Each structure stands twice: as C-alpha cells, then as structure tokens.
Coordinates of N, CA and C in Angstrom, one line a residue:
Chain N
X29 N 13.8 3.8 -5.4 CA 13.7 2.7 -4.5 C 14.1 1.4 -5.2
X30 N 14.8 0.5 -4.4 CA 15.2 -0.7 -5.0 C 14.0 -1.6 -5.4
X31 N 14.3 -2.4 -6.4 CA 13.2 -3.3 -6.9 C 13.3 -4.6 -6.1
X32 N 12.1 -5.3 -6.0 CA 12.0 -6.6 -5.3 C 11.6 -7.6 -6.3
X33 N 12.0 -8.9 -5.9 CA 11.5 -10.0 -6.7 C 10.9 -11.1 -5.8
X34 N 9.7 -11.5 -6.1 CA 9.0 -12.5 -5.3 C 8.4 -13.6 -6.2
X35 N 8.3 -14.8 -5.6 CA 7.7 -15.8 -6.4 C 6.2 -15.4 -6.6
X36 N 5.6 -15.7 -7.8 CA 4.2 -15.3 -8.0 C 3.2 -16.0 -7.1
X37 N 3.5 -17.2 -6.7 CA 2.5 -18.0 -5.9 C 3.2 -19.0 -5.0
X38 N 2.6 -19.3 -3.9 CA 3.1 -20.3 -3.0 C 1.9 -21.0 -2.3
X39 N 2.1 -22.3 -2.0 CA 1.1 -23.0 -1.2 C 1.7 -23.3 0.2
X40 N 0.8 -23.4 1.2 CA 1.3 -23.8 2.5 C 0.1 -24.5 3.2
X41 N 0.4 -25.6 4.0 CA -0.6 -26.3 4.7 C -1.0 -25.5 5.9
X42 N -2.3 -25.6 6.2 CA -2.8 -24.9 7.4 C -2.1 -25.4 8.7
X43 N -1.7 -24.5 9.6 CA -1.0 -24.9 10.8 C 0.5 -24.9 10.7
X44 N 1.0 -25.0 9.4 CA 2.5 -25.0 9.2 C 3.0 -23.5 9.1
X45 N 4.3 -23.4 9.2 CA 4.9 -22.0 9.0 C 4.9 -21.7 7.5
X46 N 4.5 -20.5 7.2 CA 4.6 -20.1 5.8 C 5.9 -19.1 5.7
X47 N 6.8 -19.5 4.8 CA 8.0 -18.7 4.6 C 8.0 -18.1 3.2
X48 N 7.9 -16.8 3.2 CA 7.8 -16.0 1.9 C 9.1 -15.3 1.6
X49 N 9.7 -15.7 0.5 CA 11.0 -15.0 0.2 C 10.9 -13.8 -0.6
X50 N 11.9 -12.9 -0.5 CA 11.9 -11.7 -1.2 C 13.4 -11.3 -1.5
X51 N 13.7 -11.1 -2.8 CA 15.0 -10.6 -3.2 C 15.0 -9.2 -3.4
X52 N 16.0 -8.5 -2.8 CA 16.1 -7.0 -3.0 C 17.6 -6.7 -3.1
X53 N 18.3 -7.3 -4.1 CA 19.7 -7.2 -4.2 C 20.3 -5.8 -4.4
X54 N 19.5 -4.9 -4.8 CA 20.0 -3.5 -5.0 C 19.6 -2.6 -3.9
X55 N 19.3 -3.1 -2.8 CA 18.8 -2.2 -1.7 C 20.0 -1.3 -1.2
X56 N 19.6 -0.1 -0.8 CA 20.6 0.8 -0.3 C 20.6 0.8 1.2
X57 N 21.6 1.5 1.8 CA 21.8 1.4 3.2 C 20.7 2.0 4.0
X58 N 20.0 3.0 3.5 CA 18.9 3.7 4.2 C 17.5 3.2 3.8
X59 N 17.4 2.1 3.1 CA 16.1 1.6 2.7 C 15.6 0.5 3.6
X60 N 14.4 0.7 3.9 CA 13.7 -0.3 4.8 C 13.0 -1.4 3.9
X61 N 12.8 -2.5 4.5 CA 12.0 -3.6 3.9 C 10.7 -3.6 4.6
X62 N 9.6 -3.4 3.8 CA 8.2 -3.5 4.3 C 7.5 -4.7 3.7
X63 N 6.6 -5.2 4.6 CA 5.7 -6.3 4.0 C 4.3 -5.9 4.3
X64 N 3.5 -6.0 3.3 CA 2.0 -5.8 3.3 C 1.3 -7.0 2.7
X65 N 0.1 -7.2 3.1 CA -0.7 -8.2 2.4 C -2.1 -7.6 2.1
X66 N -2.7 -8.2 1.1 CA -4.0 -7.7 0.6 C -4.9 -9.0 0.4
X67 N -5.9 -9.0 1.2 CA -6.9 -10.0 1.1 C -7.9 -9.5 0.1
X68 N -8.4 -10.4 -0.7 CA -9.2 -10.1 -1.9 C -10.2 -9.0 -1.6
X69 N -10.1 -7.9 -2.4 CA -11.0 -6.8 -2.4 C -10.9 -5.9 -1.2
X70 N -9.9 -6.1 -0.4 CA -9.7 -5.2 0.8 C -8.4 -4.3 0.6
X71 N -8.3 -3.3 1.4 CA -7.1 -2.5 1.3 C -5.8 -3.2 1.9
X72 N -4.6 -2.9 1.4 CA -3.4 -3.5 1.9 C -3.3 -3.4 3.4
X73 N -2.9 -4.4 4.1 CA -2.7 -4.4 5.5 C -1.2 -4.5 5.8
X74 N -0.8 -3.6 6.7 CA 0.6 -3.6 7.1 C 0.9 -4.9 7.9
X75 N 2.1 -5.5 7.7 CA 2.4 -6.7 8.5 C 3.6 -6.3 9.4
X76 N 4.7 -5.9 8.8 CA 6.0 -5.7 9.5 C 7.0 -5.0 8.6
X77 N 8.0 -4.4 9.3 CA 9.1 -3.8 8.5 C 10.3 -3.8 9.3
X78 N 11.5 -3.7 8.6 CA 12.8 -3.7 9.3 C 13.8 -3.0 8.4
X79 N 14.9 -2.7 9.1 CA 16.1 -2.1 8.4 C 17.2 -3.1 8.2
X80 N 17.7 -3.6 9.3 CA 18.7 -4.6 9.1 C 18.7 -5.7 10.2
X81 N 18.0 -5.5 11.3 CA 17.8 -6.5 12.3 C 16.5 -7.3 12.0
X82 N 16.5 -8.5 12.5 CA 15.3 -9.3 12.4 C 14.2 -8.7 13.3
X83 N 13.0 -8.8 12.9 CA 11.9 -8.2 13.6 C 10.8 -9.2 13.8
X84 N 10.1 -9.1 14.9 CA 9.0 -10.0 15.2 C 7.8 -9.2 15.8
X85 N 6.6 -9.4 15.4 CA 5.4 -8.8 16.0 C 4.4 -9.9 16.2
X86 N 3.2 -9.5 16.5 CA 2.1 -10.5 16.8 C 1.7 -11.2 15.5
X87 N 2.0 -10.6 14.4 CA 1.5 -11.2 13.1 C 2.6 -12.1 12.5
X88 N 3.9 -11.7 12.5 CA 4.9 -12.4 11.7 C 6.3 -12.1 12.2
X89 N 7.2 -12.7 11.6 CA 8.7 -12.4 11.8 C 9.3 -12.1 10.5
X90 N 10.2 -11.2 10.5 CA 11.0 -10.8 9.3 C 12.4 -11.1 9.6
X91 N 13.0 -11.9 8.7 CA 14.4 -12.2 8.7 C 15.1 -11.6 7.6
X92 N 16.0 -10.7 7.8 CA 16.8 -10.0 6.8 C 18.2 -10.6 6.8
X93 N 18.7 -10.9 5.7 CA 20.1 -11.5 5.6 C 21.1 -10.4 6.0
X94 N 22.3 -10.9 6.4 CA 23.3 -9.9 6.8 C 23.7 -8.9 5.8
X95 N 23.7 -9.3 4.5 CA 24.1 -8.4 3.4 C 22.9 -7.6 3.0
X96 N 21.7 -7.9 3.5 CA 20.4 -7.2 3.3 C 19.9 -7.3 1.9
X97 N 20.4 -8.3 1.1 CA 20.0 -8.5 -0.3 C 18.8 -9.3 -0.4
X98 N 18.3 -9.9 0.7 CA 17.1 -10.7 0.7 C 16.5 -10.8 2.0
X99 N 15.2 -11.2 2.1 CA 14.5 -11.3 3.4 C 13.5 -12.4 3.2
X100 N 13.0 -12.8 4.4 CA 12.0 -13.8 4.5 C 10.9 -13.4 5.5
X101 N 9.7 -13.4 5.1 CA 8.6 -13.2 6.0 C 8.1 -14.5 6.5
X102 N 7.9 -14.7 7.8 CA 7.5 -16.0 8.3 C 6.2 -15.8 9.1
X103 N 5.2 -16.5 8.6 CA 3.9 -16.6 9.4 C 4.0 -17.9 10.1
X104 N 4.1 -17.9 11.4 CA 4.5 -19.1 12.2 C 3.5 -20.2 12.1
X105 N 2.2 -19.9 12.2 CA 1.1 -20.9 12.1 C 0.0 -20.5 11.2
X106 N 0.2 -20.8 9.9 CA -0.7 -20.2 8.9 C -2.1 -20.8 9.1
X107 N -3.1 -19.9 8.9 CA -4.5 -20.2 8.9 C -5.1 -19.9 7.6
X108 N -6.3 -20.4 7.3 CA -7.0 -20.2 6.0 C -7.1 -18.7 5.8
X109 N -7.3 -17.9 6.9 CA -7.4 -16.4 6.7 C -6.2 -15.7 6.3
X110 N -5.0 -16.4 6.3 CA -3.8 -15.9 5.8 C -3.7 -15.9 4.3
X111 N -4.6 -16.6 3.6 CA -4.6 -16.6 2.1 C -4.8 -15.1 1.6
X112 N -3.8 -14.7 0.9 CA -3.7 -13.3 0.4 C -2.6 -13.1 -0.5
X113 N -2.5 -11.9 -1.1 CA -1.3 -11.5 -1.9 C -0.4 -10.8 -0.9
X114 N 0.9 -11.2 -0.9 CA 1.8 -10.6 0.0 C 2.9 -9.8 -0.8
X115 N 3.0 -8.5 -0.4 CA 3.9 -7.6 -1.1 C 5.1 -7.3 -0.2
X116 N 6.3 -7.5 -0.8 CA 7.6 -7.1 -0.2 C 7.9 -5.7 -0.9
X117 N 8.2 -4.7 -0.1 CA 8.4 -3.4 -0.7 C 9.7 -2.8 0.0
X118 N 10.6 -2.2 -0.8 CA 11.7 -1.5 -0.3 C 11.5 0.0 -0.4
X119 N 11.7 0.7 0.7 CA 11.3 2.1 0.7 C 12.5 2.9 1.1
X120 N 12.7 4.1 0.4 CA 13.9 4.9 0.6 C 14.1 5.3 2.0
X121 N 13.0 5.6 2.7 CA 13.2 6.1 4.1 C 12.2 5.4 5.0
X122 N 12.4 5.5 6.2 CA 11.4 4.9 7.1 C 10.2 5.8 7.4
X123 N 10.3 7.1 7.0 CA 9.2 8.0 7.2 C 8.1 7.8 6.2
X124 N 7.0 8.7 6.3 CA 5.9 8.6 5.4 C 6.0 9.5 4.2
X125 N 7.2 9.9 3.9 CA 7.4 11.0 2.9 C 7.5 10.4 1.5
X126 N 7.5 9.1 1.3 CA 7.6 8.6 0.0 C 6.4 7.6 -0.3
X127 N 6.0 7.6 -1.6 CA 5.0 6.6 -1.9 C 5.6 5.2 -2.0
X128 N 4.8 4.2 -1.8 CA 5.2 2.8 -1.9 C 5.1 2.3 -3.3
X129 N 6.1 1.5 -3.7 CA 6.1 0.9 -5.0 C 5.8 -0.5 -4.9
X130 N 4.6 -0.9 -5.3 CA 4.2 -2.3 -5.2 C 4.5 -3.0 -6.5
X131 N 5.0 -4.3 -6.3 CA 5.2 -5.2 -7.4 C 3.9 -6.0 -7.6
X132 N 4.1 -7.2 -8.1 CA 3.0 -8.1 -8.3 C 2.7 -9.0 -7.0
X133 N 3.7 -9.1 -6.1 CA 3.5 -9.8 -4.9 C 3.5 -11.3 -5.1
X134 N 3.3 -12.0 -3.9 CA 3.2 -13.5 -3.9 C 1.8 -13.8 -3.5
X135 N 1.1 -14.6 -4.3 CA -0.2 -15.1 -3.9 C 0.0 -16.3 -3.0
X136 N -0.2 -16.2 -1.7 CA -0.1 -17.3 -0.8 C -1.4 -18.0 -0.6
X137 N -1.5 -19.3 -0.8 CA -2.7 -20.0 -0.7 C -2.5 -21.0 0.5
X138 N -3.3 -20.9 1.5 CA -3.2 -21.8 2.6 C -4.2 -23.0 2.4
X139 N -3.7 -24.2 2.4 CA -4.5 -25.3 2.1 C -5.0 -26.0 3.3
X140 N -6.3 -26.4 3.4 CA -6.8 -27.0 4.6 C -6.2 -28.4 4.8
Chain O
X6 N -9.9 4.0 18.2 CA -9.1 4.9 17.3 C -9.5 4.4 15.8
X7 N -10.2 5.3 15.1 CA -10.5 4.9 13.8 C -9.3 4.9 12.9
X8 N -9.3 4.0 11.9 CA -8.2 3.9 11.0 C -8.5 4.8 9.8
X9 N -8.0 4.5 8.7 CA -8.2 5.3 7.5 C -9.6 5.0 6.9
X10 N -10.4 6.0 6.8 CA -11.7 5.8 6.2 C -11.9 6.5 4.9
X11 N -12.6 5.8 4.0 CA -12.8 6.3 2.6 C -14.3 6.3 2.3
X12 N -14.6 7.2 1.4 CA -16.0 7.2 0.9 C -16.0 7.8 -0.5
X13 N -17.0 7.4 -1.3 CA -17.9 6.2 -1.1 C -17.2 4.9 -1.2
X14 N -17.8 3.8 -0.9 CA -17.1 2.5 -1.1 C -17.3 2.0 -2.5
X15 N -18.4 2.3 -3.1 CA -18.6 1.9 -4.5 C -19.3 3.1 -5.3
X16 N -19.0 3.2 -6.5 CA -19.7 4.2 -7.3 C -19.5 3.9 -8.8
X17 N -20.5 4.3 -9.6 CA -20.5 4.1 -11.0 C -20.7 5.4 -11.7
X18 N -19.8 5.7 -12.7 CA -19.8 6.9 -13.4 C -19.8 6.6 -14.9
X19 N -20.1 7.6 -15.7 CA -20.1 7.5 -17.1 C -18.9 8.2 -17.7
X20 N -18.4 7.7 -18.8 CA -17.3 8.3 -19.5 C -17.5 9.8 -19.6
X21 N -16.4 10.5 -19.4 CA -16.4 12.0 -19.5 C -16.8 12.7 -18.2
X22 N -17.4 12.0 -17.3 CA -17.8 12.7 -16.1 C -16.6 12.9 -15.2
X23 N -16.9 13.5 -14.0 CA -15.9 13.8 -13.0 C -16.3 13.1 -11.7
X24 N -15.3 12.7 -11.0 CA -15.6 12.0 -9.7 C -14.7 12.6 -8.6
X25 N -15.2 12.6 -7.4 CA -14.5 13.0 -6.2 C -14.5 11.9 -5.1
X26 N -13.4 11.5 -4.7 CA -13.3 10.5 -3.6 C -12.7 11.1 -2.4
X27 N -13.1 10.6 -1.2 CA -12.7 11.3 0.0 C -12.0 10.3 1.0
X28 N -11.2 10.9 1.8 CA -10.4 10.1 2.7 C -10.1 10.9 4.0
X29 N -10.3 10.2 5.1 CA -9.9 10.7 6.4 C -8.8 9.9 7.0
X30 N -7.7 10.5 7.3 CA -6.5 9.7 7.7 C -6.7 9.2 9.1
X31 N -5.8 8.3 9.5 CA -5.8 7.7 10.8 C -5.5 8.9 11.8
X32 N -6.1 8.8 13.0 CA -5.9 9.9 13.9 C -4.4 10.2 14.2
X33 N -4.1 11.5 14.1 CA -2.7 11.9 14.3 C -1.8 12.0 13.1
X34 N -2.2 11.3 12.0 CA -1.4 11.3 10.8 C -1.6 12.6 10.0
X35 N -0.5 13.1 9.4 CA -0.5 14.3 8.7 C -0.3 14.2 7.2
X36 N -0.1 13.0 6.7 CA 0.2 12.8 5.3 C -0.7 11.8 4.7
X37 N -1.2 12.2 3.5 CA -2.2 11.3 2.8 C -1.7 11.0 1.4
X38 N -1.7 9.7 1.0 CA -1.3 9.3 -0.3 C -2.5 8.6 -1.0
X39 N -2.5 8.7 -2.3 CA -3.6 8.0 -3.0 C -2.9 7.0 -4.0
X40 N -3.6 5.8 -4.2 CA -3.1 4.8 -5.1 C -4.3 4.3 -5.9
X41 N -4.0 3.9 -7.1 CA -4.9 3.2 -8.0 C -4.6 1.8 -8.2
X42 N -5.5 0.9 -8.1 CA -5.3 -0.5 -8.2 C -6.2 -1.1 -9.3
X43 N -5.7 -1.4 -10.4 CA -6.5 -2.0 -11.4 C -6.7 -3.5 -11.1
X44 N -7.6 -4.2 -11.7 CA -7.9 -5.6 -11.4 C -6.7 -6.4 -11.7
X45 N -6.2 -7.2 -10.7 CA -5.1 -8.1 -11.0 C -3.8 -7.5 -10.9
X46 N -3.7 -6.2 -10.5 CA -2.4 -5.5 -10.4 C -2.2 -5.1 -9.0
X47 N -0.9 -4.7 -8.7 CA -0.6 -4.1 -7.4 C -1.0 -2.6 -7.4
X48 N -1.2 -2.0 -6.3 CA -1.5 -0.6 -6.2 C -0.4 0.3 -6.9
X49 N -0.8 1.3 -7.6 CA 0.1 2.3 -8.2 C 0.0 3.6 -7.5
X50 N 1.1 4.2 -7.2 CA 1.1 5.5 -6.4 C 0.6 6.6 -7.4
X51 N -0.3 7.4 -6.9 CA -0.8 8.6 -7.7 C -0.1 9.8 -7.2
X52 N -0.4 10.2 -6.0 CA 0.3 11.4 -5.4 C 0.2 11.4 -3.9
X53 N 0.9 12.3 -3.3 CA 0.9 12.4 -1.8 C 0.7 13.9 -1.4
X54 N 0.0 14.1 -0.4 CA -0.3 15.4 0.2 C 0.2 15.6 1.6
X55 N 0.9 16.7 1.8 CA 1.4 17.0 3.2 C 1.3 18.5 3.3
X56 N 0.9 19.0 4.4 CA 0.7 20.5 4.6 C -0.1 21.1 3.5
X57 N -1.1 20.4 3.1 CA -2.1 20.9 2.1 C -1.4 21.1 0.7
X58 N -0.3 20.5 0.5 CA 0.4 20.6 -0.8 C 0.7 19.3 -1.4
X59 N 0.7 19.2 -2.7 CA 1.1 17.9 -3.4 C 2.6 17.9 -3.3
X60 N 3.2 16.8 -2.7 CA 4.6 16.7 -2.4 C 5.3 15.7 -3.4
X61 N 4.6 14.7 -3.8 CA 5.1 13.7 -4.7 C 4.0 13.3 -5.7
X62 N 4.4 12.9 -6.9 CA 3.4 12.5 -7.9 C 4.0 11.3 -8.6
X63 N 3.1 10.3 -8.9 CA 3.5 9.2 -9.7 C 3.2 9.5 -11.2
X64 N 3.2 8.5 -12.0 CA 3.0 8.7 -13.4 C 1.5 8.7 -13.8
X65 N 0.9 9.8 -13.4 CA -0.6 9.9 -13.7 C -0.8 11.3 -14.4
X66 N -1.8 11.3 -15.3 CA -2.0 12.6 -16.0 C -2.7 13.6 -15.1
X67 N -2.7 14.8 -15.6 CA -3.2 16.0 -14.9 C -4.7 15.8 -14.6
X68 N -5.4 14.9 -15.3 CA -6.8 14.7 -15.0 C -7.0 14.2 -13.5
X69 N -6.0 13.7 -12.9 CA -6.0 13.3 -11.5 C -5.4 14.5 -10.7
X70 N -6.3 15.0 -9.8 CA -5.8 16.0 -8.9 C -6.4 15.8 -7.5
X71 N -5.8 16.5 -6.6 CA -6.2 16.3 -5.2 C -6.2 17.5 -4.4
X72 N -6.6 17.3 -3.1 CA -6.6 18.4 -2.2 C -6.4 17.8 -0.8
X73 N -5.8 18.6 0.1 CA -5.7 18.2 1.5 C -6.2 19.4 2.3
X74 N -7.1 19.1 3.3 CA -7.7 20.2 4.1 C -6.9 20.4 5.4
X75 N -7.2 21.5 6.1 CA -6.4 21.7 7.3 C -6.5 20.6 8.4
X76 N -7.6 19.8 8.3 CA -7.8 18.7 9.3 C -7.1 17.5 8.8
X77 N -6.3 17.6 7.7 CA -5.5 16.5 7.1 C -6.3 15.6 6.2
X78 N -7.6 15.7 6.2 CA -8.4 14.9 5.2 C -8.1 15.3 3.8
X79 N -8.5 14.4 2.9 CA -8.1 14.6 1.5 C -9.1 14.2 0.5
X80 N -9.1 14.8 -0.6 CA -9.9 14.4 -1.8 C -9.1 14.1 -3.0
X81 N -9.6 13.1 -3.7 CA -9.0 12.8 -5.0 C -10.1 13.1 -6.1
X82 N -9.7 13.9 -7.1 CA -10.6 14.2 -8.2 C -10.1 13.7 -9.5
X83 N -11.0 13.1 -10.2 CA -10.6 12.6 -11.6 C -11.6 13.2 -12.6
X84 N -11.0 14.0 -13.5 CA -11.8 14.6 -14.6 C -11.9 13.8 -15.8
X85 N -12.9 14.0 -16.7 CA -12.9 13.4 -18.0 C -12.7 11.9 -17.9
X86 N -13.5 11.2 -17.1 CA -13.3 9.8 -16.9 C -13.2 9.0 -18.1
X87 N -12.3 8.0 -18.1 CA -12.1 7.0 -19.2 C -12.5 5.7 -18.6
X88 N -12.8 4.8 -19.5 CA -13.1 3.4 -19.1 C -11.9 2.8 -18.3
X89 N -10.7 3.1 -18.7 CA -9.5 2.6 -18.0 C -9.3 3.2 -16.6
X90 N -10.1 4.1 -16.2 CA -10.0 4.6 -14.9 C -10.7 3.8 -13.9
X91 N -11.5 2.8 -14.4 CA -12.1 1.8 -13.5 C -11.1 1.1 -12.7
X92 N -11.2 1.2 -11.3 CA -10.2 0.6 -10.5 C -10.7 0.8 -9.0
X93 N -9.8 0.2 -8.1 CA -10.0 0.4 -6.7 C -9.0 1.6 -6.4
X94 N -9.6 2.6 -5.7 CA -8.7 3.7 -5.3 C -8.5 3.7 -3.8
X95 N -7.3 3.6 -3.5 CA -6.9 3.5 -2.1 C -6.2 4.7 -1.5
X96 N -6.6 5.0 -0.3 CA -6.0 6.1 0.4 C -5.1 5.5 1.5
X97 N -4.0 6.1 1.7 CA -3.1 5.7 2.8 C -2.6 6.9 3.6
X98 N -2.4 6.7 4.9 CA -2.0 7.8 5.7 C -0.8 7.5 6.6
X99 N 0.0 8.5 7.0 CA 1.2 8.3 7.7 C 1.7 9.6 8.3
X100 N 2.7 9.5 9.1 CA 3.4 10.7 9.5 C 4.5 11.0 8.5
X101 N 4.7 12.3 8.2 CA 5.6 12.7 7.2 C 7.0 12.3 7.6
X102 N 7.4 12.5 8.8 CA 8.8 12.2 9.2 C 8.7 11.0 10.2
X103 N 9.8 10.8 10.9 CA 9.9 9.7 11.9 C 10.3 8.4 11.2
X104 N 11.5 8.0 11.4 CA 12.0 6.8 10.8 C 11.2 5.6 11.3
X105 N 11.2 4.6 10.5 CA 10.5 3.4 10.8 C 9.0 3.5 10.9
X106 N 8.5 4.5 10.1 CA 7.1 4.8 10.2 C 6.2 3.8 9.5
X107 N 5.0 3.6 9.9 CA 4.1 2.7 9.3 C 3.1 3.5 8.5
X108 N 2.7 3.0 7.3 CA 1.7 3.5 6.4 C 0.5 2.7 6.4
X109 N -0.6 3.3 6.7 CA -1.9 2.5 6.9 C -2.8 2.8 5.7
X110 N -3.5 1.8 5.2 CA -4.4 1.9 4.1 C -5.9 1.8 4.5
X111 N -6.7 2.5 3.8 CA -8.1 2.4 3.9 C -8.6 1.2 3.1
X112 N -9.9 0.9 3.1 CA -10.5 -0.2 2.4 C -10.7 0.1 0.9
X113 N -10.6 1.4 0.6 CA -10.7 1.7 -0.8 C -12.1 2.1 -1.3
X114 N -12.1 2.8 -2.5 CA -13.3 3.1 -3.2 C -13.3 2.5 -4.6
X115 N -14.3 1.7 -4.8 CA -14.4 1.0 -6.1 C -15.1 1.9 -7.1
X116 N -14.4 2.3 -8.2 CA -14.9 3.1 -9.2 C -15.1 2.3 -10.5
X117 N -16.3 2.3 -11.0 CA -16.6 1.7 -12.3 C -17.0 2.8 -13.3
X118 N -16.3 2.9 -14.4 CA -16.7 3.8 -15.4 C -17.3 3.1 -16.6
X119 N -18.5 3.5 -17.0 CA -19.2 2.8 -18.1 C -19.5 3.7 -19.2

C-alpha cells in the first residue's frame, strides 16, 4: 500500500470549513483513498472513500486531484464534536481483503 | 442494525497470563480484522480472518492468535502477556470482496497488563 503524509495538527474555527490535506504521491491505479477519524478513546469511524472521482456524503467531501497524488477531506461546517485525529489511508483494493495501514494522522482541533 | 461489538470493554491482566477478546461483526459482514493501538499511536494491523482461516497477518509474534467461528464472530488470544501488550484492541469487520467496500470498527477493548 502507498504511504500517506499528513500534517500532524491543524486548527479550525467552529462553523468554518475544515480542509485536511493528504499526500499520497506513490498511489497505484487500483488503490482507494479512505478517511477515518478517531475521537479520543473511541474506535475509528469511517468518513468517506474514493478512487478517482470527488465524493460527498452526509459527513464530508473528498476531493482527489486529477493525478491522484493528493487529496483533501472537507468538513463543510466544523463543530466542536469534529475534534479528533483524522487518518488518510491508501488501500490496495476497495474490498475488505486487506488490513488498513494507519499513519499518525492529523489532530484536528476545532476552536470555539 | 448492530455495528461491530466487542467484549470486554476494559480488563486488567498480570504479566505472563493469557487473555481472550471477543468480537461480533456488523450484520452481514464475513471478514474480521484485529488491530492493536498503543497510547498515542495509530492502530496497527494484527491479522484478518475470513472463512474461519487467518488470511493476512501483520508484524506480530505468534503469542497473538485468533479464531473465527461459523457465525463470523471472532476471538483474539494473547499468551504470555507482556507489559508492552497494554493497548486498545480494535476489531473491524467488512465484506471480503466487493470494490469500494467500507470497513467498520468497534469501540475496542482496553487491556492493561500489570
């Protein structure tokens, strides 16, 4: 699986959009980009994933660059409950047949 | 629809003892994976079970073993516990195939080895 690079921490004001970047310059054509978050002492929560097209769901939007070497997770209206560690993960296939390789993630802190 | 459930939520063991952690996957999922998360670190993949067999394994010693039952539930066993085994143990479930699949995690079992 390709490695990812994320900033260790970010701040965002409550009510503003939080944009979390991820670099995955060695991604292969069949690798998906997954985003998870982990609120303190809880299990990781799935947010969104995509292959090459931009994706949106009720939680967030995922923007993948055309060359697929980087992506941005967007939380449109951040709340205090969005404070968490966010993990960007590149996975070999879209199925459940492979384990996830977590890095250190980005600690997003939403400021009131 | 119940998500991934794990038990127990917290437990304390003594060095050298053995521990068994349990996981019930999300309804309909056939694959269970286990992760270890030390304090301040991201989760680390231990192994994955599908069709009652270990399919993949991370960089963990043989002291870590598991089992999957016909109903897809799973157990993680750790023998000869070390202080360094203290961690949050996470279970995740998914479908084995199907592209664009989502992997769901349970809330974890906190293990403290003293």
